CSV table of C-alpha atoms and ligand atoms in Angstrom, one decimal:
chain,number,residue,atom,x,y,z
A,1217,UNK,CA,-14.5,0.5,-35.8
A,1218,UNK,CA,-18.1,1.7,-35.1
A,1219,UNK,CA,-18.7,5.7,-36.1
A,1220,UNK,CA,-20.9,8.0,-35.2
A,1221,UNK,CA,-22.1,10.9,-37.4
A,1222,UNK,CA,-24.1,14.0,-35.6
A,1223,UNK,CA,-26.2,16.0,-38.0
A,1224,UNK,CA,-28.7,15.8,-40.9
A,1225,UNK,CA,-27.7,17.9,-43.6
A,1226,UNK,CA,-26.4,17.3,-47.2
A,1227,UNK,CA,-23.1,17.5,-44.9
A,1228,UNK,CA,-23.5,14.9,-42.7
A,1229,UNK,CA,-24.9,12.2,-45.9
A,1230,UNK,CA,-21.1,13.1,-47.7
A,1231,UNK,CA,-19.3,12.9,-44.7
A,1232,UNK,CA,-21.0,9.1,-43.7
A,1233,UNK,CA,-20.9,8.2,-47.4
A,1234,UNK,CA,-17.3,8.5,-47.0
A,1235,UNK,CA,-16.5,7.5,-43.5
A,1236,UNK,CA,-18.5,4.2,-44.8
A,1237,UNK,CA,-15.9,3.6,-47.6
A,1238,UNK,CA,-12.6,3.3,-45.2
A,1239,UNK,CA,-11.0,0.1,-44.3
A,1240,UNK,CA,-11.2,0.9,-40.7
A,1241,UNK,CA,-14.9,1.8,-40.3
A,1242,UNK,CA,-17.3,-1.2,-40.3
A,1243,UNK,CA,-20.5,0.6,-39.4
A,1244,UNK,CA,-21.4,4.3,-39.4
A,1245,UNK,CA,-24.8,5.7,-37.5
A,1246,UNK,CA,-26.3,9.2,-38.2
A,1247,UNK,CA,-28.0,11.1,-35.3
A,1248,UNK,CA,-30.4,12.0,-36.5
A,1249,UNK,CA,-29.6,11.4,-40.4
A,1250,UNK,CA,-32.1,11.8,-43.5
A,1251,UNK,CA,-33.5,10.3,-46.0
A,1252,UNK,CA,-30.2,9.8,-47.7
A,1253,UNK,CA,-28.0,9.0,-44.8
A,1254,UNK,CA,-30.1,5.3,-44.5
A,1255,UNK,CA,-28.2,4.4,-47.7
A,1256,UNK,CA,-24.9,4.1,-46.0
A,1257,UNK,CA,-25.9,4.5,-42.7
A,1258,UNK,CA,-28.6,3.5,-40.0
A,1259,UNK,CA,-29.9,6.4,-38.6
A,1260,UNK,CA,-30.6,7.0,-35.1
A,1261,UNK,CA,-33.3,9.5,-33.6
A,1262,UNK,CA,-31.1,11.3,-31.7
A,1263,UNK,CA,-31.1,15.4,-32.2
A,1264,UNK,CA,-27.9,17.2,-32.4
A,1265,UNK,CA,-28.3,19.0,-29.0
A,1266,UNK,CA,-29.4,16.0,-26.8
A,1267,UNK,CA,-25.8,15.2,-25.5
A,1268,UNK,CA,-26.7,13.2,-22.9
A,1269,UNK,CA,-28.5,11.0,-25.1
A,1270,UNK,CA,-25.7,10.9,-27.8
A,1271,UNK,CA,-23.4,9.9,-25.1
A,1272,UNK,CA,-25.3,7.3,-23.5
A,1273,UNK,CA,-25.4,5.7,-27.6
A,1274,UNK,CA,-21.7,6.4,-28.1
A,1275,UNK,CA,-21.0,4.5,-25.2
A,1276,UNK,CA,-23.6,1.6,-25.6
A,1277,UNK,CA,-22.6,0.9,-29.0
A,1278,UNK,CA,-18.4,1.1,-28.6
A,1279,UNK,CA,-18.3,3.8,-31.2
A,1280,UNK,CA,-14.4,4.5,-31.9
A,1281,UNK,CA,-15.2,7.7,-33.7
A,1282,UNK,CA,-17.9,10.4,-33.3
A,1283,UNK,CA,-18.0,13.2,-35.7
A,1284,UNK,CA,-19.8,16.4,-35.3
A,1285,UNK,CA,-21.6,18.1,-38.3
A,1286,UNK,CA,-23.5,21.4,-37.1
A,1287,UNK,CA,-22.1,24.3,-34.8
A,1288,UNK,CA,-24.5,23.9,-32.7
A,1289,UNK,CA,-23.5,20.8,-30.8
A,1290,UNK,CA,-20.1,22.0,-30.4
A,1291,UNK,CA,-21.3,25.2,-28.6
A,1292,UNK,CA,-23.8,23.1,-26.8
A,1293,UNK,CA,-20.8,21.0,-25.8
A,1294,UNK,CA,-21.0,17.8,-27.6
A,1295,UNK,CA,-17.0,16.9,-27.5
A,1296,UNK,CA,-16.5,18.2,-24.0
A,1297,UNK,CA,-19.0,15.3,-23.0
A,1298,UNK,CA,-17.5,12.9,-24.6
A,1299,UNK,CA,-13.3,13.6,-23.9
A,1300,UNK,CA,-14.9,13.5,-20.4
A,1301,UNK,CA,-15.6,9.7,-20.7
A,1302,UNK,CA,-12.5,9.2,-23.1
A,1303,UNK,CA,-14.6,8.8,-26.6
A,1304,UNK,CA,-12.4,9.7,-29.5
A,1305,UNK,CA,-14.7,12.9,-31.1
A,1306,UNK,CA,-13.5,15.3,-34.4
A,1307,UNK,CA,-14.5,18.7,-33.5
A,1308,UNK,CA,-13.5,21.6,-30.9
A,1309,UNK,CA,-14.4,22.0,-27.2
A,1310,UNK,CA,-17.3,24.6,-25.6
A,1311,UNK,CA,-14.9,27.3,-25.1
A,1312,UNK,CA,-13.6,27.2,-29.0
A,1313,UNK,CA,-16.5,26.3,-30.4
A,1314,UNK,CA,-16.8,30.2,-29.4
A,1315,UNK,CA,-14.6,30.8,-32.3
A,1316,UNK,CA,-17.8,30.5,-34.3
A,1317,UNK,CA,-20.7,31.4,-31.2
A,1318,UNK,CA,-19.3,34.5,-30.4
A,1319,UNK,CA,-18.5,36.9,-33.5
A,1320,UNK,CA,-16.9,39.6,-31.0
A,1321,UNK,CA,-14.9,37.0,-29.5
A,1322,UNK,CA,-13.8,35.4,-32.9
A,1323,UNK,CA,-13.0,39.5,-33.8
A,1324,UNK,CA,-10.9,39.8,-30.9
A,1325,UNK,CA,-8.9,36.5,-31.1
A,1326,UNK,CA,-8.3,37.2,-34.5
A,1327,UNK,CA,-6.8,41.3,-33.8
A,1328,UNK,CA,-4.8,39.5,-30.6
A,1329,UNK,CA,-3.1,37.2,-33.5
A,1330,UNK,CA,-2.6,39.9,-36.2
A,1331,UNK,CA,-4.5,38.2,-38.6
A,1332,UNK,CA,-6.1,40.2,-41.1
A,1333,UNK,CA,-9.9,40.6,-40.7
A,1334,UNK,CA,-12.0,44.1,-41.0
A,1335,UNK,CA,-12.1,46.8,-38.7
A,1336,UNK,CA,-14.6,46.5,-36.0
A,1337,UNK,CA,-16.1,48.1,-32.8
A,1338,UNK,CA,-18.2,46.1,-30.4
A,1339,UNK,CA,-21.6,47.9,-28.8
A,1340,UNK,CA,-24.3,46.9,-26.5
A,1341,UNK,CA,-25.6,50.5,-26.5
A,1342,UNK,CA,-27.3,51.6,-29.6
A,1343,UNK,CA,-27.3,55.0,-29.8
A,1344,UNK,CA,-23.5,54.6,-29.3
A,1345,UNK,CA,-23.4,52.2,-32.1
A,1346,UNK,CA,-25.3,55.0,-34.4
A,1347,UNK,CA,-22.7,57.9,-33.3
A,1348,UNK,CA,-20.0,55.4,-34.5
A,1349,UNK,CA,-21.7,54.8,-37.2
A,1350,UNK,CA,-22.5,58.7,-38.5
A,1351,UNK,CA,-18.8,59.6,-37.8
A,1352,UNK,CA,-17.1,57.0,-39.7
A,1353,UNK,CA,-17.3,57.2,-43.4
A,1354,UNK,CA,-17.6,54.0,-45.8
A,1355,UNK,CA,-20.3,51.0,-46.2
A,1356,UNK,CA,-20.4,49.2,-42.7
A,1357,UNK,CA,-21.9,45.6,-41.9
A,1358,UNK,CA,-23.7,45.1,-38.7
A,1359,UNK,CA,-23.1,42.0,-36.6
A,1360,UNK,CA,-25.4,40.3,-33.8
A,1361,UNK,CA,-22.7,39.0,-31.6
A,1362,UNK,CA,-24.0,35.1,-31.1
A,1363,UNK,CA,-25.7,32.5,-33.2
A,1364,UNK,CA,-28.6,33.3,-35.6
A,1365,UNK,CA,-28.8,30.8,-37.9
A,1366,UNK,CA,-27.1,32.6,-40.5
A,1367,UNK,CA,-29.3,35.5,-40.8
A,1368,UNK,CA,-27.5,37.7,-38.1
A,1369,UNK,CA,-25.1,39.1,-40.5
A,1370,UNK,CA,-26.5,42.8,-41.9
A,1371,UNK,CA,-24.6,44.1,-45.0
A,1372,UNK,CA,-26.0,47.7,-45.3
A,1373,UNK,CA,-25.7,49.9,-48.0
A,1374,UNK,CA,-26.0,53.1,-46.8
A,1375,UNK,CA,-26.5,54.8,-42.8
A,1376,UNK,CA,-30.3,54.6,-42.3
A,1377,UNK,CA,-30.0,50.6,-43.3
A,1378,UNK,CA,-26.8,50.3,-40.6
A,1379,UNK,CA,-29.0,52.4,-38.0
A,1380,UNK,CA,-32.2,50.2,-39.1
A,1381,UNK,CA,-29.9,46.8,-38.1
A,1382,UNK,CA,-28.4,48.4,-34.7
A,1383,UNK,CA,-32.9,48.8,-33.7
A,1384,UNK,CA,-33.3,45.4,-35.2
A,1385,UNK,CA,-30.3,43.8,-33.5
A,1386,UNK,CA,-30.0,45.7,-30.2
A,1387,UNK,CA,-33.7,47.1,-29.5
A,1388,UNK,CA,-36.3,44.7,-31.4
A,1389,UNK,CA,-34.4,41.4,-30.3
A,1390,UNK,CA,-34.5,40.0,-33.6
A,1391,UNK,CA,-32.3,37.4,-32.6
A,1392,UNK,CA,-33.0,37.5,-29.0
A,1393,UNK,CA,-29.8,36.9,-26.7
A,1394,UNK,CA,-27.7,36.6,-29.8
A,1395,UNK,CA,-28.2,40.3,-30.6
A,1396,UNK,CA,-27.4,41.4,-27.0
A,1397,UNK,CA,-24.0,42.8,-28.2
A,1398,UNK,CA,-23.4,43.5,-31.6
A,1399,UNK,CA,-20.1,44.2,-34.4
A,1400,UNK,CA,-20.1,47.1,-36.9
A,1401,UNK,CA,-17.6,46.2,-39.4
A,1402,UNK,CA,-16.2,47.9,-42.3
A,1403,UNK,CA,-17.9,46.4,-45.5
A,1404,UNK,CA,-14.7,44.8,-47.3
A,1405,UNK,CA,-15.5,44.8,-51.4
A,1406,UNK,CA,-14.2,41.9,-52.9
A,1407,UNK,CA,-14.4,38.0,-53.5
A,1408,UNK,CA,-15.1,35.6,-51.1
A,1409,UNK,CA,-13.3,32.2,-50.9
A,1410,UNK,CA,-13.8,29.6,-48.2
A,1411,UNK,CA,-9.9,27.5,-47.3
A,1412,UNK,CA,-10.4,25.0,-44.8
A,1413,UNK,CA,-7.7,23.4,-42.6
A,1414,UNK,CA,-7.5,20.2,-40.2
A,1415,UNK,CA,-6.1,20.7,-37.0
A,1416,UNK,CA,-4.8,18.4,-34.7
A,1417,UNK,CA,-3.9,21.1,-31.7
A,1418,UNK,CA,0.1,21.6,-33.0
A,1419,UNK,CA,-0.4,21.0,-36.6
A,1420,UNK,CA,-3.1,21.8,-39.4
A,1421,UNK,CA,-3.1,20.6,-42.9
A,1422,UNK,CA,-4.8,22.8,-45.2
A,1423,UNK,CA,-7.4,21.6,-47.2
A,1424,UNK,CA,-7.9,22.5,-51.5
A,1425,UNK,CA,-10.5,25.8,-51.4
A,1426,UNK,CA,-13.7,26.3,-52.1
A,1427,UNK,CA,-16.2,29.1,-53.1
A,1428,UNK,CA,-19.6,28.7,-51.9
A,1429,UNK,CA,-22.9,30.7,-53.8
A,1430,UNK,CA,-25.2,31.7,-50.4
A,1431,UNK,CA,-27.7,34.2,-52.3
A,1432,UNK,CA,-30.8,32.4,-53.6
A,1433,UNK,CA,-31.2,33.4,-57.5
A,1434,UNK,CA,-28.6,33.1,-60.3
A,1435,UNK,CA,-26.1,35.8,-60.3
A,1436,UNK,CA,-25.9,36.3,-56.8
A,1437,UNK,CA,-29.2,37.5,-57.0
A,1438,UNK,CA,-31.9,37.4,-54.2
A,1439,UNK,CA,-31.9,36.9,-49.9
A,1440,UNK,CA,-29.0,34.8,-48.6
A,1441,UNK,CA,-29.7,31.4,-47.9
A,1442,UNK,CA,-27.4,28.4,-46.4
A,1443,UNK,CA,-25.9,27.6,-49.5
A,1444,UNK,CA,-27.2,26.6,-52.8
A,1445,UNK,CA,-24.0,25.5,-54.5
A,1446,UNK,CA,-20.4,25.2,-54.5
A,1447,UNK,CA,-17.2,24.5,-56.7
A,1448,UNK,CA,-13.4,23.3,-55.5
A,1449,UNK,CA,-10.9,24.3,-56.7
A,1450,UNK,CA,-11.7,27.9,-56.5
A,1451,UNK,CA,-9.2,29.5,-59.3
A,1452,UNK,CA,-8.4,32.6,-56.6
A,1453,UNK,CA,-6.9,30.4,-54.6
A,1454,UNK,CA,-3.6,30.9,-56.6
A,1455,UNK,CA,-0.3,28.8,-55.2
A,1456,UNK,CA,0.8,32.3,-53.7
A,1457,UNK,CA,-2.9,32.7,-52.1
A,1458,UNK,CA,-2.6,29.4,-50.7
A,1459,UNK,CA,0.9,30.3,-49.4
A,1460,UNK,CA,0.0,33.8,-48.0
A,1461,UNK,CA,-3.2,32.1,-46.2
A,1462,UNK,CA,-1.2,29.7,-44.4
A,1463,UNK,CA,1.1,32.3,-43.5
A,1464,UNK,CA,-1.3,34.6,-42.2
A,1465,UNK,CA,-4.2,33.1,-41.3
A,1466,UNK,CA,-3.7,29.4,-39.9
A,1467,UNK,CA,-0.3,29.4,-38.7
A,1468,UNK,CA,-1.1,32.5,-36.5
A,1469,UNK,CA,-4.4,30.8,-35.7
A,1470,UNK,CA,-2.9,27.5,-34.4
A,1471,UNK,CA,-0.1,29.9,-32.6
A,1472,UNK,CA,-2.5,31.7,-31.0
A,1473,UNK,CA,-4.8,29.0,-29.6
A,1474,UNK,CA,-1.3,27.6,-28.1
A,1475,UNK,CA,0.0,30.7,-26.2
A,1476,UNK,CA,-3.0,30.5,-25.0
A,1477,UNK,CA,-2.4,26.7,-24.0
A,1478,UNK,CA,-5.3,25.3,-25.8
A,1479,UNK,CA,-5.6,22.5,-28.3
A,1480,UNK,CA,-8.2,22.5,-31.2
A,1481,UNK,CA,-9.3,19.4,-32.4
A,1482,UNK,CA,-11.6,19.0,-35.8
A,1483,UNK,CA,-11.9,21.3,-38.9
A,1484,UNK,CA,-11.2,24.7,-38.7
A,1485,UNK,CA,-13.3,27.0,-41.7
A,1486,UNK,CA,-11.8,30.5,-42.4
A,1487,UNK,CA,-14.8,32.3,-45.0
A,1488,UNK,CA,-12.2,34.4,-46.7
A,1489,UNK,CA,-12.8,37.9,-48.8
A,1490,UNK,CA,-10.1,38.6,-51.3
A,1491,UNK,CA,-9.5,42.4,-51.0
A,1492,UNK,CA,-7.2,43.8,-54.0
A,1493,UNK,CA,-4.8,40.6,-53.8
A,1494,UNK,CA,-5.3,40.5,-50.3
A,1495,UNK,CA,-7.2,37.8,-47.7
A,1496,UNK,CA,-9.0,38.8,-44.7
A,1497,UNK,CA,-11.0,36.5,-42.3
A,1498,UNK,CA,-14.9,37.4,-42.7
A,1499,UNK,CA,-15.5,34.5,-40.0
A,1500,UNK,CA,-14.7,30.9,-38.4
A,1501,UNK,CA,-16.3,28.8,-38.5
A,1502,UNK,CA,-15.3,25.7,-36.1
A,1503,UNK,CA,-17.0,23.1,-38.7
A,1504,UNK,CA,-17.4,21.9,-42.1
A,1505,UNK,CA,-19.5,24.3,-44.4
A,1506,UNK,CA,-22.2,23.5,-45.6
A,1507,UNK,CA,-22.4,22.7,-49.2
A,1508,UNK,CA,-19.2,23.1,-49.6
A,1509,UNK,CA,-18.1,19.6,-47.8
A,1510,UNK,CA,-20.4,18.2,-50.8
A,1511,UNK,CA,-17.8,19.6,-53.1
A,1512,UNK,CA,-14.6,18.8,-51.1
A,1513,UNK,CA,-14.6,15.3,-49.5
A,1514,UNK,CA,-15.7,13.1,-53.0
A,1515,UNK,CA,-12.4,15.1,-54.1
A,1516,UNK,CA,-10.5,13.5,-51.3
A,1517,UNK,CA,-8.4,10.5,-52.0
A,1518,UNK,CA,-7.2,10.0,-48.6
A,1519,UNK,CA,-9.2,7.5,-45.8
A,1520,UNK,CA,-10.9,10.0,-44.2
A,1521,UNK,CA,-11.4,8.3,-41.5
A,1522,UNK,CA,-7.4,7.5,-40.6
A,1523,UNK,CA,-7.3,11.2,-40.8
A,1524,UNK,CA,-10.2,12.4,-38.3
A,1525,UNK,CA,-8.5,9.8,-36.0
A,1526,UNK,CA,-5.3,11.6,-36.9
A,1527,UNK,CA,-6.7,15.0,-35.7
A,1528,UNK,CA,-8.2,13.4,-32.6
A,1529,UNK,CA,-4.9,11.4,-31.5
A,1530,UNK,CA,-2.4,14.6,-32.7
A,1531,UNK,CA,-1.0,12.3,-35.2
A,1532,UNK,CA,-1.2,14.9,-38.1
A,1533,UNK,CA,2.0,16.0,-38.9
A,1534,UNK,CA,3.3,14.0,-41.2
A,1535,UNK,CA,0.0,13.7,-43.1
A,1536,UNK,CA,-0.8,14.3,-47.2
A,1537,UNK,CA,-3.8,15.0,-48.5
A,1538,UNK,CA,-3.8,13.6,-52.1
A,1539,UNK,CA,-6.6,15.1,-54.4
A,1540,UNK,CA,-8.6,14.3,-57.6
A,1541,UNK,CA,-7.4,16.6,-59.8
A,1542,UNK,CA,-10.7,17.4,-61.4
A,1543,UNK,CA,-13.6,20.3,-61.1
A,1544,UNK,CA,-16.5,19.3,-58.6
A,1545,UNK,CA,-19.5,21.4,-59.2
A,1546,UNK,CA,-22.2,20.7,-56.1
A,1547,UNK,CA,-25.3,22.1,-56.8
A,1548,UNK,CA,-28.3,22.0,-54.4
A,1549,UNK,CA,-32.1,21.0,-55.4
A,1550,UNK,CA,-34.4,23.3,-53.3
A,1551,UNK,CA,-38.1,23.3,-52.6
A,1552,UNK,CA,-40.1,25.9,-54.0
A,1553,UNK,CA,-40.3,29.3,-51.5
A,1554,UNK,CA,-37.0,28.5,-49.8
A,1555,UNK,CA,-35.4,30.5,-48.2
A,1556,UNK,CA,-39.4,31.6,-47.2
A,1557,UNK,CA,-41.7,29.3,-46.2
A,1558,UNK,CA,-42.4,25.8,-47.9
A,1559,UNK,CA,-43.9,22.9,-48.6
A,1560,UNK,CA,-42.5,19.2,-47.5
A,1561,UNK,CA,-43.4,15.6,-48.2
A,1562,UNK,CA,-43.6,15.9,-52.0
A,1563,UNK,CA,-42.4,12.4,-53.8
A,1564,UNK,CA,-38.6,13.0,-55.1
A,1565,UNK,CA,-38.3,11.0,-58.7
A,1566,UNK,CA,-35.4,9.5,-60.4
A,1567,UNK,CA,-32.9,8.8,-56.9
A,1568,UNK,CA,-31.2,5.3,-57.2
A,1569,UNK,CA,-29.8,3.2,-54.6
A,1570,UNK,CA,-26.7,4.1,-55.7
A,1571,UNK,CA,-25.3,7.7,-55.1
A,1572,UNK,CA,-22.0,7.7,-57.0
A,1573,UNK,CA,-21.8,6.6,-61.0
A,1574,UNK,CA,-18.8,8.1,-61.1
A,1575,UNK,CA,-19.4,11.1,-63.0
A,1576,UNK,CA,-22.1,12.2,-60.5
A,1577,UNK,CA,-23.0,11.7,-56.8
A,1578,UNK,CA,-25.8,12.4,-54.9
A,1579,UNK,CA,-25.9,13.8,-51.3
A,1580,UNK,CA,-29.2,14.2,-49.6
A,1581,UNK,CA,-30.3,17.1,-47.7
A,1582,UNK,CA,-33.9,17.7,-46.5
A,1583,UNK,CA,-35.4,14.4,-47.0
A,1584,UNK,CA,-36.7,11.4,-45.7
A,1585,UNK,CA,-37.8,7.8,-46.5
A,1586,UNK,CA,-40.2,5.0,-46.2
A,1587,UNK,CA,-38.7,2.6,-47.0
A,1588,UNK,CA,-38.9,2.5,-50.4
A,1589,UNK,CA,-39.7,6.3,-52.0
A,1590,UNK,CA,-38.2,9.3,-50.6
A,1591,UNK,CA,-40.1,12.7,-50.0
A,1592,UNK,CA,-38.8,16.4,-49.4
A,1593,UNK,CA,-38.4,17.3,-45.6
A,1594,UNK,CA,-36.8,20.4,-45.4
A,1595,UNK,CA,-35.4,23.6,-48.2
A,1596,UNK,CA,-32.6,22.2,-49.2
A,1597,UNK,CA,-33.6,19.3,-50.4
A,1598,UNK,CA,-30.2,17.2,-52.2
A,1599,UNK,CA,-27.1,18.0,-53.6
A,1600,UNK,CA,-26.0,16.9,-56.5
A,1601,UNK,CA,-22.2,16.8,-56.9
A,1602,UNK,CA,-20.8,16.1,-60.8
A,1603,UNK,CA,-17.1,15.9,-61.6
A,1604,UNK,CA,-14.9,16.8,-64.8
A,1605,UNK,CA,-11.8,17.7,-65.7
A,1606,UNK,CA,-12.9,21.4,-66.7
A,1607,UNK,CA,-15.2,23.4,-65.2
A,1608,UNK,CA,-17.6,23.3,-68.1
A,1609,UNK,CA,-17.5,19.6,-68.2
A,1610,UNK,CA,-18.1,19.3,-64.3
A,1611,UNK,CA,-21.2,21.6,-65.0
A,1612,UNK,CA,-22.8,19.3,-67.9
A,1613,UNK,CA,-22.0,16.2,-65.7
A,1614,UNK,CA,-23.9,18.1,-62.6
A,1615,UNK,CA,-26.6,19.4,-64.6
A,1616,UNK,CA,-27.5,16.3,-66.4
A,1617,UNK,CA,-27.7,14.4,-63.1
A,1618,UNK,CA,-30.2,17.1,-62.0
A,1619,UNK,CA,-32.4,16.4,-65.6
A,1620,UNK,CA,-33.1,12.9,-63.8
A,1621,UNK,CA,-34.4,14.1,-60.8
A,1622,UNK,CA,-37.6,16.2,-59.9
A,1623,UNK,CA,-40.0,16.8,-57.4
A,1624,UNK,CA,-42.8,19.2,-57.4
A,1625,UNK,CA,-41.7,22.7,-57.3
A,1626,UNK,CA,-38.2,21.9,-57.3
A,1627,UNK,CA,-35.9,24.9,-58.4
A,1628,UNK,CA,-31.9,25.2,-58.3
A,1629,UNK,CA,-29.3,27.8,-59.6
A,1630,UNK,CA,-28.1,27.4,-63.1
A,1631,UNK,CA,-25.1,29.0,-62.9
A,1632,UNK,CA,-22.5,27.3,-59.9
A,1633,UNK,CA,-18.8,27.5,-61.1
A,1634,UNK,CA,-19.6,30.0,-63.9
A,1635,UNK,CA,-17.3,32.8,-61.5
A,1636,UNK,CA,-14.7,29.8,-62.4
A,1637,UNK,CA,-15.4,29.8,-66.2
A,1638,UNK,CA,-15.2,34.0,-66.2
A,1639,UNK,CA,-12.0,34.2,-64.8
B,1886,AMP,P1,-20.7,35.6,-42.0
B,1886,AMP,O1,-21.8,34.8,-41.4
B,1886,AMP,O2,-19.9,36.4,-41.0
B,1886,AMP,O3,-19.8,34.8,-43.0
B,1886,AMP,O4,-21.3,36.7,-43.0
B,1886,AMP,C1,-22.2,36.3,-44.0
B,1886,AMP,C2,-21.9,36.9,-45.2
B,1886,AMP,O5,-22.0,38.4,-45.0
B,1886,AMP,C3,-20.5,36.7,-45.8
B,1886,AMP,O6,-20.5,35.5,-46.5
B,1886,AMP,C4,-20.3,37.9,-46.6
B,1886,AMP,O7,-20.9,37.8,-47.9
B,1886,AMP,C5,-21.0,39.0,-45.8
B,1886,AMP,N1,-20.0,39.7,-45.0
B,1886,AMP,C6,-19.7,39.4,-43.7
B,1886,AMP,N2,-18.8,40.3,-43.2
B,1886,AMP,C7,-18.5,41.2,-44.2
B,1886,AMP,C8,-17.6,42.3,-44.3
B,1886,AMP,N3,-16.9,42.8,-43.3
B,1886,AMP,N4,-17.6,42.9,-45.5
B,1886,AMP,C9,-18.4,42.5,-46.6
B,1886,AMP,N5,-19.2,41.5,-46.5
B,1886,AMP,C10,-19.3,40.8,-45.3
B,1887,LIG,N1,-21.4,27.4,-46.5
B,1887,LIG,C1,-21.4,28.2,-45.4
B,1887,LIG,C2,-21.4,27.6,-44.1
B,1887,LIG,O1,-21.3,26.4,-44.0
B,1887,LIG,O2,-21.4,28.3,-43.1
């Protein structure tokens, strides 16, 4: 079987590195893939969004399997397209995608189901949003409704920073149509976890959790950024978590999408905060995350591809995942000024033909090739994934991976999994 991998992230390189270890998958092609993704793949110029080009490939080339990396091809409608003409594609329709392109909508789903997320009023109008605002008491987080590329979410610590989102959201345009409704949420205090969960529209099979580390500086120091590490398993995730989120969270999520009589097909991503012992959905997302994948799939023993086709076909019922029992540690190389402005192109030393040594893998991100070296094309820039059977030892193999690589102005955080050590 032929398969077809949309994106180009650190993502996208794990998930066709292991697509292109199953039995079942004899060639895998990244749209439009990076520098890394050539290694195991051959990448096609094909951007995430141009469906009808993606199709007209799929189709050409007898692809058995296409799987979608970013959010926005599924909003955009990628697997709609495709179930159209009867291609087998891992990832939701248009109208769920939602679940992640419209926070208000995922707020309102998620209340209809009872599953337990923070209180929330929706406003287009923003002195209306400000009266709500003055009159209820406790820290608040403003929401712009649609996609923003991660920077729509406003946690504010006081009521002139909550009025100052509403202008930025509602009246400045910040995020243009994506701000023309906004959330004000209560600001839950706790930690966050990320559990993931295939779903095969009757069934879903949670995944081992994850914790991600989005701000920029060690610490959690610094502006948010898409990720610059992540560890599995995350030690919150206690046996009774694990049972409590199934229980609360993806049972009444797959429930809900069926009284509803639709069928979700792909990954479902529920970024968790643990409140006092308790979970509550901060978001879906109706993807993989972003490191975290880095962190999760190496971890996976199972053919990943017999499972995506699995989720597709609504075979998953009677499926096991089967896990390494050891730490993964992924930490991501970035180029100096990111999440700000940056320079590209600069020469990447020490990266080998081969990713995995077994101790170590490494998982491009932002960068390209000639042929022969490979050169920083974006903020992220790799990931470098190391395994042990403690955390500490998962950090040494991680970090001494990284002493082998460099670039010019590379930086990375020094401190992914220690919230795993501390506990
Ligand atoms: P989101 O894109 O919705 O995941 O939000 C991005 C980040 O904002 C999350 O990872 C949290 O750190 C934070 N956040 C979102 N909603 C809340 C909330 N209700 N309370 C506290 N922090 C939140
Ligand atoms: N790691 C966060 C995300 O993928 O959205």
């Amino acid at each position: 079987m032929k398969v077809l991998v949309i994106g180009s992230g650190g993502r996208e390189h794990c998930m066709a590195w292991k697509l292109s270890k199953s039995p079942l998958v004899d060639k895998v092609f990244c749209a439009p893939g990076n520098g890394g993704t050539s290694l195991c793949a051959e990448n096609i110029p094909i951007k995430p969004t141009d469906i009808k080009s993606l199709l007209e490939f799929a189709k050409k080339n007898n692809i058995g399997l296409t799987v979608v990396g970013p959010e926005v091809s599924l909003v955009a409608g990628v697997a709609d397209a495709f179930r159209t003409e009867g291609l087998v594609i891992f990832g939701p329709d248009k109208e769920l995608a939602q679940l992640e392109g419209s926070k208000i909508l995922a707020k309102k789903f998620m209340r209809d189901c009872g599953i337990p997320t923070a209180d929330f009023e929706v406003f287009d109008d923003a002195h209306k949003a400000k009266e709500y605002i003055a009159e209820r008491a406790g820290k608040v987080v403003v929401k712009a409704d649609g996609l923003a590329a991660g920077k729509g979410v406003i946690v504010c610590d006081n009521e002139q920073e909550a009025f100052d989102a509403v202008d930025t959201i509602l009246i400045d345009k910040k995020f243009g149509d994506a701000g023309n409704k906004l959330l004000v949420e209560a600001c839950l205090i706790g930690e966050e976890v990320s559990m993931l969960a295939f779903v095969d529209g009757e069934t879903f099979v949670p995944l081992v959790s994850s914790q991600d580390h989005k701000r920029i500086f060690d610490n959690d120091q610094g502006p948010n950024t898409g990720g610059m590490g992540a560890y599995s398993p995350a030690p919150i995730m206690t046996d009774r978590m694990k049972t409590r989120v199934n229980n609360e969270i993806f049972k009444p999520f797959v429930n809900g999408l069926k009284k509803q009589g639709k069928k979700y097909h792909g990954v479902i991503y529920a970024g968790l905060m643990i409140v006092n012992g308790d979970p509550y959905v901060l978001e879906f997302n109706v993807r993989f995350g972003d490191p975290e994948t880095q962190a999760l799939l190496p971890k996976l023993k199972n053919d990943l591809a017999d499972i995506m086709l699995k989720v597709c076909n609504g075979k998953l019922h009677d499926t096991q995942l089967v896990w390494d029992e050891r730490v993964y540690v992924c930490v991501v190389l970035a180029s100096g000024g990111y999440p700000g402005s940056y320079e590209k192109g600069k020469q990447i030393d020490g990266i080998t033909k081969n990713e995995d040594n077994g101790y170590s893998i490494v998982f491009h991100a932002g960068t390209v090739t000639d042929g022969v070296n490979f050169f920083t094309d974006g903020g992220r820039v790799l990931n470098v994934v190391g395994m042990g059977e403690t955390v500490k030892d998962a950090q040494n193999a991680v970090y001494s991976r990284i002493a082998g690589l460099s670039f010019e102005n590379m930086f990375y955080r020094q401190d992914i999994a220690n919230k795993a050590l501390n506990r």
